[in-house]
JSON list of C-alpha atoms and ligand atoms in Angstrom, two decimals:
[
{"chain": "A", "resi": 1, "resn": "UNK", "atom": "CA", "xyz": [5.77, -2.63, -19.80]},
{"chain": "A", "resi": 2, "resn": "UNK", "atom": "CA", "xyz": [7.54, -0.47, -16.91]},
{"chain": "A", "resi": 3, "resn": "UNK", "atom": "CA", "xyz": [5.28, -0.16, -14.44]},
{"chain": "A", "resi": 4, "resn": "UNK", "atom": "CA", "xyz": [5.07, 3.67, -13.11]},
{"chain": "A", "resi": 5, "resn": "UNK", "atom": "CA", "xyz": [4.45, 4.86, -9.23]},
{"chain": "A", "resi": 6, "resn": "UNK", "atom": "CA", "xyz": [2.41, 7.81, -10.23]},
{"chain": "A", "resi": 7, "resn": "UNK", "atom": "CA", "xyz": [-1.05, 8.27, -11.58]},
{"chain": "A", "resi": 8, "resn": "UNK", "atom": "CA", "xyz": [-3.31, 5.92, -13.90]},
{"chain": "A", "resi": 9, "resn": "UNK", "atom": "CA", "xyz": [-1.55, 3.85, -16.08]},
{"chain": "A", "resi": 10, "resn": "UNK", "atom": "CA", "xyz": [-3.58, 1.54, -18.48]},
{"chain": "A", "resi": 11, "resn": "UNK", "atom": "CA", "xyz": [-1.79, -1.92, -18.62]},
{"chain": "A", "resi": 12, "resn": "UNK", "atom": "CA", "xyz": [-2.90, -4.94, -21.00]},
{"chain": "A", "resi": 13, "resn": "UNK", "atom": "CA", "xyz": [-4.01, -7.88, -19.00]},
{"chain": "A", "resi": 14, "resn": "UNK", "atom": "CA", "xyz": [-2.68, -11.58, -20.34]},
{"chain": "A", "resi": 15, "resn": "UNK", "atom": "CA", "xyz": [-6.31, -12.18, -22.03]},
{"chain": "A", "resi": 16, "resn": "UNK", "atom": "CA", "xyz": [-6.24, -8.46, -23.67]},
{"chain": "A", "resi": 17, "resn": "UNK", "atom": "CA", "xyz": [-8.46, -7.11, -21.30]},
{"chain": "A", "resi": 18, "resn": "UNK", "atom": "CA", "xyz": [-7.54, -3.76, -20.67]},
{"chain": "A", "resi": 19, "resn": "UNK", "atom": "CA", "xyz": [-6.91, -2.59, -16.69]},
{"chain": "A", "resi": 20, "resn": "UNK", "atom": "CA", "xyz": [-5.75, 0.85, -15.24]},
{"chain": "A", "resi": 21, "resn": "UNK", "atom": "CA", "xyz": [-3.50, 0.86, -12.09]},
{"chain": "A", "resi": 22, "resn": "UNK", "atom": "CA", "xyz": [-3.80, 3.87, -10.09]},
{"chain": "A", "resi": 23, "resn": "UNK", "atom": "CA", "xyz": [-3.53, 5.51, -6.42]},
{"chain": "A", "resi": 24, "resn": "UNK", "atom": "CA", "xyz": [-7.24, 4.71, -4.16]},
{"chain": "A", "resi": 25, "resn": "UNK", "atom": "CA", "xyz": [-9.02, 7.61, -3.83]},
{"chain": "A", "resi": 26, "resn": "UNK", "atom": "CA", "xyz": [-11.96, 7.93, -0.81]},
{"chain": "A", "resi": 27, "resn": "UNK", "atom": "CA", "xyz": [-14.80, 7.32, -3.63]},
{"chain": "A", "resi": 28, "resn": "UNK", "atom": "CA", "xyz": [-13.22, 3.53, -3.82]},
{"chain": "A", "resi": 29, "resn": "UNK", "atom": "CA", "xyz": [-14.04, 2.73, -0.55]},
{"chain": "A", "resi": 30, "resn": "UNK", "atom": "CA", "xyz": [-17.15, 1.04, -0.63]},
{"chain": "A", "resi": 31, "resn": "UNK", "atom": "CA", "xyz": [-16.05, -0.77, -3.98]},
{"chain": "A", "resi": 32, "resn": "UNK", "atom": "CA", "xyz": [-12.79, -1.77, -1.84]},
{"chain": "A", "resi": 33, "resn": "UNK", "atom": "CA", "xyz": [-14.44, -2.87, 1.37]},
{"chain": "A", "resi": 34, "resn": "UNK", "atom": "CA", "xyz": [-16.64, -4.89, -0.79]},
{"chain": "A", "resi": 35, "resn": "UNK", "atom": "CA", "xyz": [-13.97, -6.90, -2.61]},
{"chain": "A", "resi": 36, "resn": "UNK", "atom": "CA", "xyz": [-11.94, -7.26, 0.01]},
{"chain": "A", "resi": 37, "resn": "UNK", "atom": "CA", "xyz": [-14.94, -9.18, 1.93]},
{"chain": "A", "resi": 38, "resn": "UNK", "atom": "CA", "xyz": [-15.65, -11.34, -1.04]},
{"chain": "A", "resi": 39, "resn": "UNK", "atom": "CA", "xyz": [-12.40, -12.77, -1.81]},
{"chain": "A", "resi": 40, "resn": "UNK", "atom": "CA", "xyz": [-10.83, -12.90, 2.29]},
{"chain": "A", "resi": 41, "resn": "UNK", "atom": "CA", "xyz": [-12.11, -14.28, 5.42]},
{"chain": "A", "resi": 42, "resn": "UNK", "atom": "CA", "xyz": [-9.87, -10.89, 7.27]},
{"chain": "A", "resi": 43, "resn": "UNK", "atom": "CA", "xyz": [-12.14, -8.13, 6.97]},
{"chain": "A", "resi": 44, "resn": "UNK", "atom": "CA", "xyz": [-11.85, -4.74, 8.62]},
{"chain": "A", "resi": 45, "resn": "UNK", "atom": "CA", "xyz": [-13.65, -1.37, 9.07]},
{"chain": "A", "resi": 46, "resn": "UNK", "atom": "CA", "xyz": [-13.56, 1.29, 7.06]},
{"chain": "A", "resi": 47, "resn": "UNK", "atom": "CA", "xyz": [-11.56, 3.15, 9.40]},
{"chain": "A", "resi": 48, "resn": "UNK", "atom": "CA", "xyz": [-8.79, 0.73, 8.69]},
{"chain": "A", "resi": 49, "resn": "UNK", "atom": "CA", "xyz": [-8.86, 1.31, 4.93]},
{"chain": "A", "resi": 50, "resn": "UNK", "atom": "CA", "xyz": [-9.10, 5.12, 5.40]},
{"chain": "A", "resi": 51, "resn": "UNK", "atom": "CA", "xyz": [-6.60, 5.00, 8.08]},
{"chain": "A", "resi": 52, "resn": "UNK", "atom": "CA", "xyz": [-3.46, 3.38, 5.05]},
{"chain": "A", "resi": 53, "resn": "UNK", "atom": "CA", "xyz": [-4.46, 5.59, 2.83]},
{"chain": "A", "resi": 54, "resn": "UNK", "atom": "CA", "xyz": [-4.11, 8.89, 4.71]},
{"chain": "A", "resi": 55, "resn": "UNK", "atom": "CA", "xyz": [-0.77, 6.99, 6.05]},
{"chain": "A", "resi": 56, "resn": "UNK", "atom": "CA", "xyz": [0.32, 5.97, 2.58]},
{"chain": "A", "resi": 57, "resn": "UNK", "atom": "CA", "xyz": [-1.48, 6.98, 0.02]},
{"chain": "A", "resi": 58, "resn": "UNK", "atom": "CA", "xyz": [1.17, 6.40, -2.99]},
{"chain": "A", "resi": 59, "resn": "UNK", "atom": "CA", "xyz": [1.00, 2.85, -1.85]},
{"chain": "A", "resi": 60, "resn": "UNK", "atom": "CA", "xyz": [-2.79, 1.82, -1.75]},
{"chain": "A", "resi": 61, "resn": "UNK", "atom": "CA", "xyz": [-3.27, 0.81, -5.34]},
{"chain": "A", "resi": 62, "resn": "UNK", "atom": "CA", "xyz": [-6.61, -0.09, -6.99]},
{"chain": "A", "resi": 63, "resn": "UNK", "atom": "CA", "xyz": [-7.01, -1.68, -10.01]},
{"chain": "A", "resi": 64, "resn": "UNK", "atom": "CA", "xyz": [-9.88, -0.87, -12.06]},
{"chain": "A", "resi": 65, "resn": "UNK", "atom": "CA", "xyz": [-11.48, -2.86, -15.22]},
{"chain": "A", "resi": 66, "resn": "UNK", "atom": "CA", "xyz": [-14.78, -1.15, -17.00]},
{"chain": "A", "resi": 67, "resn": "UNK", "atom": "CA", "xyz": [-14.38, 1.35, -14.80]},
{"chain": "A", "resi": 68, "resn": "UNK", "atom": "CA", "xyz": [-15.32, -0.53, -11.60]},
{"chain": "A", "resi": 69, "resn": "UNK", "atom": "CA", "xyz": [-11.97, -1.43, -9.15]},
{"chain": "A", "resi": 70, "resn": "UNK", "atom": "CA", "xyz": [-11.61, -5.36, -9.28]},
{"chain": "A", "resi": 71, "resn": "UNK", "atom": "CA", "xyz": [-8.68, -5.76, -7.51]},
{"chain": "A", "resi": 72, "resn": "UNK", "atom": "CA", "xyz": [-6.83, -3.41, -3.97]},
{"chain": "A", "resi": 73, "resn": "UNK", "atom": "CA", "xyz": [-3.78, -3.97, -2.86]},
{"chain": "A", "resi": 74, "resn": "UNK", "atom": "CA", "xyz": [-2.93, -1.91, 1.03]},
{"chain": "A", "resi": 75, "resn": "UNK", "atom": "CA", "xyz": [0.38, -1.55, 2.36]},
{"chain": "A", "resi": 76, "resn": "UNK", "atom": "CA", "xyz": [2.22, 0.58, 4.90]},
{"chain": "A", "resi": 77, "resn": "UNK", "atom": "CA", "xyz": [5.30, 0.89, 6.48]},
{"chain": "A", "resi": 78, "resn": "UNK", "atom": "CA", "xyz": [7.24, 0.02, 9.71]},
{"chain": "A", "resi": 79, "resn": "UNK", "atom": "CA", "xyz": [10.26, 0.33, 11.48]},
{"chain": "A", "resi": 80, "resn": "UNK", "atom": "CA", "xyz": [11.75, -2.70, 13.29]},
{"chain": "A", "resi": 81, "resn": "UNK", "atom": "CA", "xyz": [13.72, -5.83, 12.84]},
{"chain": "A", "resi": 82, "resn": "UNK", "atom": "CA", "xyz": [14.68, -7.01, 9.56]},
{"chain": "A", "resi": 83, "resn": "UNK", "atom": "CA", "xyz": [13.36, -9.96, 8.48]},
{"chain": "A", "resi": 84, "resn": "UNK", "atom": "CA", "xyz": [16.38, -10.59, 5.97]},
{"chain": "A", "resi": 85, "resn": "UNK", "atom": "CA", "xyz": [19.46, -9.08, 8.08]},
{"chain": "A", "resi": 86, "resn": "UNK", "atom": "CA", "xyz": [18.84, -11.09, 11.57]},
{"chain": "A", "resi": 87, "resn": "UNK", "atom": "CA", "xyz": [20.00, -8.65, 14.01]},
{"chain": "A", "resi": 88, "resn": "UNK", "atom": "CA", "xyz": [19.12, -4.99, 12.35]},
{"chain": "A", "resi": 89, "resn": "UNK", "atom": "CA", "xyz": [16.52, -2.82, 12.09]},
{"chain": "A", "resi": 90, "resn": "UNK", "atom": "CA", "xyz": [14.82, -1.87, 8.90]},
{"chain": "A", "resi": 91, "resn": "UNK", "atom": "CA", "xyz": [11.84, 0.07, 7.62]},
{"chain": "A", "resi": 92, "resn": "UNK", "atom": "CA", "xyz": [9.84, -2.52, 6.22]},
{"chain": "A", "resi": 93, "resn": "UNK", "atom": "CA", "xyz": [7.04, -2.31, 4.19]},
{"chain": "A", "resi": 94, "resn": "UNK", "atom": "CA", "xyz": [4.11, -4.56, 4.81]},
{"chain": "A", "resi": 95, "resn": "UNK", "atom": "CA", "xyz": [1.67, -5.41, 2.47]},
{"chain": "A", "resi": 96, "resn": "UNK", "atom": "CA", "xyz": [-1.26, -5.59, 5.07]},
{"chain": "A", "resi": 97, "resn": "UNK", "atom": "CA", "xyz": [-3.86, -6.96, 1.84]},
{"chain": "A", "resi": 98, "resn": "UNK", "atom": "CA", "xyz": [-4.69, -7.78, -1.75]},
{"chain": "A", "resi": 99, "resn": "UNK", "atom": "CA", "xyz": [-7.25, -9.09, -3.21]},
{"chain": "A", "resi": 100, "resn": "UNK", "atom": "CA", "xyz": [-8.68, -9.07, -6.78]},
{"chain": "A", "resi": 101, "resn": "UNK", "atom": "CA", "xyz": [-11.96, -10.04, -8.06]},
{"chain": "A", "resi": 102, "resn": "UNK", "atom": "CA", "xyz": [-12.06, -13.76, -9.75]},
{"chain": "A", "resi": 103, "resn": "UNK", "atom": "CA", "xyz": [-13.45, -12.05, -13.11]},
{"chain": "A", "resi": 104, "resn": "UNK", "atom": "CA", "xyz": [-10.36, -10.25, -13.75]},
{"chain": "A", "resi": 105, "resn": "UNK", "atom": "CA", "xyz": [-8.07, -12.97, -12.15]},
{"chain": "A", "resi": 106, "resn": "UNK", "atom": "CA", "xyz": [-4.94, -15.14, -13.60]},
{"chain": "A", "resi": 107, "resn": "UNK", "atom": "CA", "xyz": [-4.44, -12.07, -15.74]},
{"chain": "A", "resi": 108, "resn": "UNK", "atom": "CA", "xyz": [-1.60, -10.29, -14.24]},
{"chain": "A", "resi": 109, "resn": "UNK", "atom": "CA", "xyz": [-3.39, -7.76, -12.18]},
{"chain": "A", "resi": 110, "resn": "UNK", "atom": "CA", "xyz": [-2.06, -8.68, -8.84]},
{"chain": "A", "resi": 111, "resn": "UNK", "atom": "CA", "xyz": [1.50, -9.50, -9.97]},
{"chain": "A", "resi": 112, "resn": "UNK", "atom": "CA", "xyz": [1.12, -5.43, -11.25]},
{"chain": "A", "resi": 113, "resn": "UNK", "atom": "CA", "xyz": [-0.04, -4.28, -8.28]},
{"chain": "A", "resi": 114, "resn": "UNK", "atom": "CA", "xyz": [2.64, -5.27, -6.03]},
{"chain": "A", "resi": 115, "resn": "UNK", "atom": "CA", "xyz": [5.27, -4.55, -8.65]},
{"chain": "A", "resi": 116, "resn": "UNK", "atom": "CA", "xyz": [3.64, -0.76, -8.04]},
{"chain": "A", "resi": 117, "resn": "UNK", "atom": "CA", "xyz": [2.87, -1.10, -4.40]},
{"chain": "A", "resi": 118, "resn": "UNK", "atom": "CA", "xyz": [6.40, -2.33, -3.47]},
{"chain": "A", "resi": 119, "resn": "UNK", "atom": "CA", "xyz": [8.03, 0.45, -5.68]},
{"chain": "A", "resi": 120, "resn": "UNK", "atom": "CA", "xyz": [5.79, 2.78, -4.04]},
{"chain": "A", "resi": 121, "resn": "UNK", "atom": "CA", "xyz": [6.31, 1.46, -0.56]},
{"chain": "A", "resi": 122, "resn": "UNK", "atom": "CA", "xyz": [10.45, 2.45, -1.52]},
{"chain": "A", "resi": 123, "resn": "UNK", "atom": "CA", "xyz": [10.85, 5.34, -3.23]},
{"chain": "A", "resi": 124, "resn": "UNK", "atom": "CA", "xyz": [7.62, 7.34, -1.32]},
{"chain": "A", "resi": 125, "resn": "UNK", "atom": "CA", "xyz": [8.33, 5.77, 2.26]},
{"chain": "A", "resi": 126, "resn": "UNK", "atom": "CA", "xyz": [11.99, 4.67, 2.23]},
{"chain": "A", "resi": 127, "resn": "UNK", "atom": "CA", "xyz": [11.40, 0.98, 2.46]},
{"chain": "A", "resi": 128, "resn": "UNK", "atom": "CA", "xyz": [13.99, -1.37, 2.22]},
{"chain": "A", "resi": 129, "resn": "UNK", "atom": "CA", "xyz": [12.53, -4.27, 2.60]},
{"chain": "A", "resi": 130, "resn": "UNK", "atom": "CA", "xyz": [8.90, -6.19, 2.31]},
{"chain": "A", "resi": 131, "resn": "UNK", "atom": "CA", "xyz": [6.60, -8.46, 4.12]},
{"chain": "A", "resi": 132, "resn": "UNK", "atom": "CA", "xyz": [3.33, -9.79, 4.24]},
{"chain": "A", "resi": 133, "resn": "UNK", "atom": "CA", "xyz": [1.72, -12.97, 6.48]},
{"chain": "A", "resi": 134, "resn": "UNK", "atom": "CA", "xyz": [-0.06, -15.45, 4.48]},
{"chain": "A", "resi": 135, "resn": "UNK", "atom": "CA", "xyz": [-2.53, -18.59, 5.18]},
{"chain": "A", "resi": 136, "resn": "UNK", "atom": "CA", "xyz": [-0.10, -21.48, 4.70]},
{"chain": "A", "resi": 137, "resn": "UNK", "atom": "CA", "xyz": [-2.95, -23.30, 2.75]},
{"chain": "A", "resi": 138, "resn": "UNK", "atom": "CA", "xyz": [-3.22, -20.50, 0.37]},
{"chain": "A", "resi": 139, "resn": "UNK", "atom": "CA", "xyz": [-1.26, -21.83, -2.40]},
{"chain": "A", "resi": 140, "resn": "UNK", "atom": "CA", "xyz": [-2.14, -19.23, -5.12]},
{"chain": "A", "resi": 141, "resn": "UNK", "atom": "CA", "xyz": [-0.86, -16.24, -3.27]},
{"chain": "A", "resi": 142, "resn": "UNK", "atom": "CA", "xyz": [2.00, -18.13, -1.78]},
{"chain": "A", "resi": 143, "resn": "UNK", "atom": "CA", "xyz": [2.94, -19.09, -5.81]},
{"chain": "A", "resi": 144, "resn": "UNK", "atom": "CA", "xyz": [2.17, -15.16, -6.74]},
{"chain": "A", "resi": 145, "resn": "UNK", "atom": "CA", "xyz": [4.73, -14.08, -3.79]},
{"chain": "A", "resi": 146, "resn": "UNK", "atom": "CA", "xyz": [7.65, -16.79, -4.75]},
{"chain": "A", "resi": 147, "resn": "UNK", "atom": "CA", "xyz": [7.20, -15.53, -8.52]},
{"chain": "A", "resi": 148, "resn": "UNK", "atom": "CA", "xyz": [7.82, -12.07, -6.81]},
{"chain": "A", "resi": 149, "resn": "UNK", "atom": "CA", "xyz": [10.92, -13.52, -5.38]},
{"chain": "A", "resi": 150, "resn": "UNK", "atom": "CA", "xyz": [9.67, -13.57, -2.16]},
{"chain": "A", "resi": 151, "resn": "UNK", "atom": "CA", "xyz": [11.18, -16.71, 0.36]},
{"chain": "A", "resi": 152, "resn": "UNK", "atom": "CA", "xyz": [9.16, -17.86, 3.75]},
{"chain": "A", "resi": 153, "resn": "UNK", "atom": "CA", "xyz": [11.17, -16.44, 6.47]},
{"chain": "A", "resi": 154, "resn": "UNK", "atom": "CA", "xyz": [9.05, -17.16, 9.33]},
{"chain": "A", "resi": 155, "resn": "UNK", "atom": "CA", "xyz": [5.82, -19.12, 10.69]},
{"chain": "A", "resi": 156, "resn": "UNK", "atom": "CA", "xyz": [3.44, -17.73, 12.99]},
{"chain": "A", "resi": 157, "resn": "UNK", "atom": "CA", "xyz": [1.33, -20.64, 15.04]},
{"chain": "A", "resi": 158, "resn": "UNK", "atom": "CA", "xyz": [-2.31, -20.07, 15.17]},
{"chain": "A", "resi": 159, "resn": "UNK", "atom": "CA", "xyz": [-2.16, -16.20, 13.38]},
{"chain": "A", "resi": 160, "resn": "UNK", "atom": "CA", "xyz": [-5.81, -16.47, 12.02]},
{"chain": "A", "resi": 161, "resn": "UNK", "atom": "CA", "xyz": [-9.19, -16.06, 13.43]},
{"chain": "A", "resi": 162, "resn": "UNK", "atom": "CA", "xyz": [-10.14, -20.03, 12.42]},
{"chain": "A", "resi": 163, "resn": "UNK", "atom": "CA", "xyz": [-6.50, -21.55, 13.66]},
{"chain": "A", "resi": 164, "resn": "UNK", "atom": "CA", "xyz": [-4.56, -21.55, 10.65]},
{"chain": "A", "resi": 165, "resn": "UNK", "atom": "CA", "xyz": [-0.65, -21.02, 10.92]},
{"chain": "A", "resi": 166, "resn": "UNK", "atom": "CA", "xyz": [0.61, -17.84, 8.99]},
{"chain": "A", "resi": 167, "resn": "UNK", "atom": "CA", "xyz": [3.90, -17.75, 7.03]},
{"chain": "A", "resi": 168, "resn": "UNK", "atom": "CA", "xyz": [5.86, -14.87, 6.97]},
{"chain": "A", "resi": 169, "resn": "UNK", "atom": "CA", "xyz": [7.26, -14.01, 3.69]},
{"chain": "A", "resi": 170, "resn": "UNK", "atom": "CA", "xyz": [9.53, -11.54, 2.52]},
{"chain": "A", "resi": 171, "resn": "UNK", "atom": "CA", "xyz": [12.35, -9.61, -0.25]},
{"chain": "A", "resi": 172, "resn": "UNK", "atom": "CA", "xyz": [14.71, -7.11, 0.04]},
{"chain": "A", "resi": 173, "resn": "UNK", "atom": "CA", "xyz": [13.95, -4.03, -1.92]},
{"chain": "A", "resi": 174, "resn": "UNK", "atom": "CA", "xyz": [17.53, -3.13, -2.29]},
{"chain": "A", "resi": 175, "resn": "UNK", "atom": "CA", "xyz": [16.87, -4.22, -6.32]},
{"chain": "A", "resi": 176, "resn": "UNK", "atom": "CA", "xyz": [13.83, -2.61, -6.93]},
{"chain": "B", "resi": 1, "resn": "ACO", "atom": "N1", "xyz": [-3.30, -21.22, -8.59]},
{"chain": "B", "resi": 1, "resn": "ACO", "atom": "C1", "xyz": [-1.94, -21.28, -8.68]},
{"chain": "B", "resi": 1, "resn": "ACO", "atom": "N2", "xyz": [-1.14, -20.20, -8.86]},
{"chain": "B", "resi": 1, "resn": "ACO", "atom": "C2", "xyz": [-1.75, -19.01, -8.96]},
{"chain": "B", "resi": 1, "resn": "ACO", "atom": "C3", "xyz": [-3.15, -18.86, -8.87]},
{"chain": "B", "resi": 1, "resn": "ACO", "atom": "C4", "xyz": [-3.93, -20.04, -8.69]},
{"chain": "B", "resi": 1, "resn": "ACO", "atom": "N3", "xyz": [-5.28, -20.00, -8.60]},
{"chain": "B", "resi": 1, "resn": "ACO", "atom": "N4", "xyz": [-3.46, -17.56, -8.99]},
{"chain": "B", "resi": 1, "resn": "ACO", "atom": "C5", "xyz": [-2.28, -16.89, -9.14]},
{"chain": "B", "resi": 1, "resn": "ACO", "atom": "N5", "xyz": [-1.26, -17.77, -9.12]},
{"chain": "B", "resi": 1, "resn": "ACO", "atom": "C6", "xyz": [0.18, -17.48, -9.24]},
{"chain": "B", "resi": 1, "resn": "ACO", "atom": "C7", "xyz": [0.63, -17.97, -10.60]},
{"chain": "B", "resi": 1, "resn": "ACO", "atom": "O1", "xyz": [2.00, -18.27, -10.49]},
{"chain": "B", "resi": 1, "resn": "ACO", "atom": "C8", "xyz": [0.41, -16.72, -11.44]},
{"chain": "B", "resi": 1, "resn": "ACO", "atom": "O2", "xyz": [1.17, -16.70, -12.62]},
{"chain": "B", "resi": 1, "resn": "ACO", "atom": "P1", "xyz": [0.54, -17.43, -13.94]},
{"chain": "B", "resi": 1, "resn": "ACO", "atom": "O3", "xyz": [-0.87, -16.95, -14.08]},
{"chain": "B", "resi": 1, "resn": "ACO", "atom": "O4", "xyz": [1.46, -16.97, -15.01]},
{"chain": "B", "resi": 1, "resn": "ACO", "atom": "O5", "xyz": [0.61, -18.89, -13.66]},
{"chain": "B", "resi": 1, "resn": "ACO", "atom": "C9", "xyz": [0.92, -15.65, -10.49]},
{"chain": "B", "resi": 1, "resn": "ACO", "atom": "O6", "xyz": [0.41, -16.06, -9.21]},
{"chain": "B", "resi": 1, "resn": "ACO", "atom": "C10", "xyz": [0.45, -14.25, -10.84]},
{"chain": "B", "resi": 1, "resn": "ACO", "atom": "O7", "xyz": [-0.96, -14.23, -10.96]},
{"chain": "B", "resi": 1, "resn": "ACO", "atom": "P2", "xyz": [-1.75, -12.87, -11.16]},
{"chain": "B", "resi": 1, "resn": "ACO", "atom": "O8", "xyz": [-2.61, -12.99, -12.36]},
{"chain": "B", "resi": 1, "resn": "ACO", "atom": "O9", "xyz": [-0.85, -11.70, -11.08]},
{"chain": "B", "resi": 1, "resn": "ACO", "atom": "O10", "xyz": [-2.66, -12.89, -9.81]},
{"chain": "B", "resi": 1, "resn": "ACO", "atom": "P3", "xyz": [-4.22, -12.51, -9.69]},
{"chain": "B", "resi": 1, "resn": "ACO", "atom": "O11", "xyz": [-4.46, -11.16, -10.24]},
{"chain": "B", "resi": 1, "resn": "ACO", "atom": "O12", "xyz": [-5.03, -13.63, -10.21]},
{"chain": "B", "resi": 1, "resn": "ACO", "atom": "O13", "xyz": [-4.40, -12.42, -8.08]},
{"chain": "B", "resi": 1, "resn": "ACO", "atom": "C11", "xyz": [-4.58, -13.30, -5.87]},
{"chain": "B", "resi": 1, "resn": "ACO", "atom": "C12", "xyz": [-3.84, -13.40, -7.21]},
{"chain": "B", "resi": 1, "resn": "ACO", "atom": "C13", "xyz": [-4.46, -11.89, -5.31]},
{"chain": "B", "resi": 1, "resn": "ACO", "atom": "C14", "xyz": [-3.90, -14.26, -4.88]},
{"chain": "B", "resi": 1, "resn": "ACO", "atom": "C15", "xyz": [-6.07, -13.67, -6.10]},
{"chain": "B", "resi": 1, "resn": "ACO", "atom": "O14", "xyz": [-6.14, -15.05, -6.41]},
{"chain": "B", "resi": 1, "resn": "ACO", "atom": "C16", "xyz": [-6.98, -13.39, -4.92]},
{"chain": "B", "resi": 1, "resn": "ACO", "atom": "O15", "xyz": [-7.54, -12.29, -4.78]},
{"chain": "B", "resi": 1, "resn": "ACO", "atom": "N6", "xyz": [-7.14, -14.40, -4.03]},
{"chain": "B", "resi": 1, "resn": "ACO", "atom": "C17", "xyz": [-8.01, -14.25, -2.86]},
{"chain": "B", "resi": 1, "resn": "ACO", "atom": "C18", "xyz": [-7.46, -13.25, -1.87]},
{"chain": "B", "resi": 1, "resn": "ACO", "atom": "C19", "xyz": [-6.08, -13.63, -1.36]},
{"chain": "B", "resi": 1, "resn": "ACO", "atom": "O16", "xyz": [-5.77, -14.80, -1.13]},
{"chain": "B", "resi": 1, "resn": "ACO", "atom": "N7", "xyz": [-5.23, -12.61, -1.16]},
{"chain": "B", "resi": 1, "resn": "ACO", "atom": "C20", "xyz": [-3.88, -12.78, -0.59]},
{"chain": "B", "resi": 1, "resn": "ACO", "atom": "C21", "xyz": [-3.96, -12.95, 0.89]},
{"chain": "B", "resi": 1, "resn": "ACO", "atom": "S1", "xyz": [-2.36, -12.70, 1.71]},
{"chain": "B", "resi": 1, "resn": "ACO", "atom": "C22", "xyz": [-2.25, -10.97, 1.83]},
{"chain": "B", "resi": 1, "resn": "ACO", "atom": "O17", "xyz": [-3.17, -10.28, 1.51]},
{"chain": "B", "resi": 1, "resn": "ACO", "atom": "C23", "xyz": [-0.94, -10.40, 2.30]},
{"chain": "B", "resi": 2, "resn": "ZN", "atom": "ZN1", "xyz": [0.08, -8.25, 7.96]}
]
């Protein structure tokens, strides 16, 4: 199914389970901050969260199963070099975290979410391109992102708290 940019829209997940994608709204937030310390190690203040979505709110997506939201995804946007055209500037959206709950995972939720997010990130916030870091150990997301048809364009030494390296990854948006 298309996957729209605006307002809830009920998607079947791979098992049947039934999910709605939709914009975050400020009753989320505890639900958000929650998942998002359960399933990363990077964990911010609610400031941070409240801070995207006043910034971008057409691209903070929650996903919600039951009712409940299982899985966030945050982005926002930036102006500065391109990580695909060496040499020129870009907006660039950056999709700052994601997480979804391992109930509702394997089931297409986050593969959704950025499908919406990154559409989002374009057509409300003129990206043209993406980005995100990721832990180079972290094999599903890194999987999720190639499927996406993102390619590591950069590796940042020593980018987490514990000492792991980061990769950069990234896409164009010029075909979404
Ligand atoms: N092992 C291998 N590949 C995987 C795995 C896994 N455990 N999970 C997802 N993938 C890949 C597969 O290719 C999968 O397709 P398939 O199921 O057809 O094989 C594809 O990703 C899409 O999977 P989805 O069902 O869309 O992903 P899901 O909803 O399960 O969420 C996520 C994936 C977000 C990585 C989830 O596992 C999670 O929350 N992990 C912990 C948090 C995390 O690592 N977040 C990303 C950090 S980087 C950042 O935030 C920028
Ligand atoms: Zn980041």
């Amino acid at each position: 199914m298309e996957i729209i940019i605006e307002g809830p829209q009920e998607l079947v997940g791979k098992d049947g389970r039934r999910y709605v994608l939709r914009e975050f709204q400020i009753k989320d937030l505890n639900a958000v901050v929650s998942i998002n310390r359960r399933v990363l190690p990077e964990n911010y203040p609610e400031w941070f969260f409240v801070e995207h979505y006043m910034s971008y709110p057409k691209a903070f997506i929650v996903a919600e199963m039951d009712g409940e939201p299982v899985g966030y995804m945050m982005n926002r946007v930036e102006y500065g070099w391109s990580n695909i055209h060496k040499g020129k500037a870009a907006h660039k959206g950056h999709v700052v975290s994601i997480g979804v709950l391992p109930q509702a995972r394997r089931i297409g939720i986050a593969t959704n979410m950025m499908i919406r997010g990154m559409k989002a990130m374009k057509r409300f916030y003129g990206a043209e391109e993406v980005y995100l870091e990721v832990r180079v150990s972290n094999t599903p997301a890194i999987s999720l992102y190639k499927k996406l048809g993102y390619s590591i364009t950069g590796r940042i030494p020593r980018y987490y708290a514990d000492g792991e390296d980061a990769y950069i990854m990234s896409r164009t948006l010029e075909d979404y």
